[in-house]
Amino acid sequence: MAELFIHYLNHDDVEVLAMSDEEILAAVESALLAQGRGEATLEPRVHLVPEKDYPGHFNVLRGYVRPLGVAGVKVVGDFYRNYERGLPSELALLTLLDPMTGAPLAVIDASDITDMRTGTVTAIGAAHLARRNSKVLGHIGARGTSYWNVRLLDSLFDFEEIRVHSRRAESRNAFAARLERDLRRPITVTEDWESCVRGADIVVEASRLQSPEPLLQTQWIAKGACVIPYGTMSAVELTLTDIMDKIVVDDWCQASAGPFGSLRAHVDSGRLSQRNLHAELCEIVAGAKPGRESDAETNLFWHRGLALSDIAVGAAMLDKARRNGIGQQLRYR
């Protein structure tokens, strides 16, 4: 019987790999292109809520990217009170699988992958839906994905002003300090949502609410802006979709299902449906539908996060790890 080994990449290994912005953007773009060309299989995510009286749940994401020849399953926890234990709110594990035999190829600490690919999809969405000369970013939230949102957006737009806000002063100040160190530019820390969002060219809402609450008001959104809300619990008003010229999602089946998501109430109430949905992002990346067509457009991009992006970044990490001798070989059988 043939021996089987799993390539294991722990958190330290992922950090040593030091995936560049270009490597991450290329990986996610390849997954979106495969999705847009019908060369991927994406199963709806499922949720597991282990304790009804404790805030937190698991997401299970599954998919297959044919051009990469890799299938994968990611399990990621979303427990916003983890900061009380000195842990990230999102801890994840990605398993890459051989689609021809079912054999496991790799197990990777995917907590950073979750952050990277989320920020990358935010950036790619903005690249297609925001004005090219966008100069002001307003970012709500300071979780792990937020860092990659700002880092990758700034790499594409080179903002004149970056504003950040989050619920806890210590988190927003630490977030701004990290950004200032890595981006080598001043970051504006705001004390409230309005001063962060009002008049910004690109607005990203990545808050962590315990229950839906319309903290982001539609009247603050400037004409011609691009709004990217993706909090687990909705933080936007129902009227937000009324002012949009184009609404784009990463995958309609996942956006329209399940109990979570920033536009959950918009789908449930019929304000957002396939009738007024402009496109899935993969259709724009593949050239099947247009992105922004004028500076006057006010556009919205809602992404839930797809297994395809996780798999693509994980596959890129695995390839780089093999080339550089990083990680451990674990005997499977």
PDB file of C-alpha atoms in Angstrom, residues 4 26 45 102 226 257 268 283 294 306 332:
ATOM      1  CA  LEU A   4       0.644   9.002   2.372  1.00  0.00           C
ATOM      2  CA  ALA A  26      -2.749  36.732  -7.730  1.00  0.00           C
ATOM      3  CA  ARG A  45     -21.160  27.145   3.801  1.00  0.00           C
ATOM      4  CA  GLY A 102      -9.595  12.099  -1.668  1.00  0.00           C
ATOM      5  CA  CYS A 226     -18.033  52.382  -2.924  1.00  0.00           C
ATOM      6  CA  ALA A 257     -28.811  31.772   2.554  1.00  0.00           C
ATOM      7  CA  ASP A 268     -35.215  38.617   3.744  1.00  0.00           C
ATOM      8  CA  GLU A 283     -18.453  37.575 -13.424  1.00  0.00           C
ATOM      9  CA  SER A 294     -18.746  56.062 -14.408  1.00  0.00           C
ATOM     10  CA  LEU A 306     -15.670  31.815  -0.214  1.00  0.00           C
ATOM     11  CA  TYR A 332      -1.082   9.891   7.360  1.00  0.00           C
TER      12      TYR A 332
END
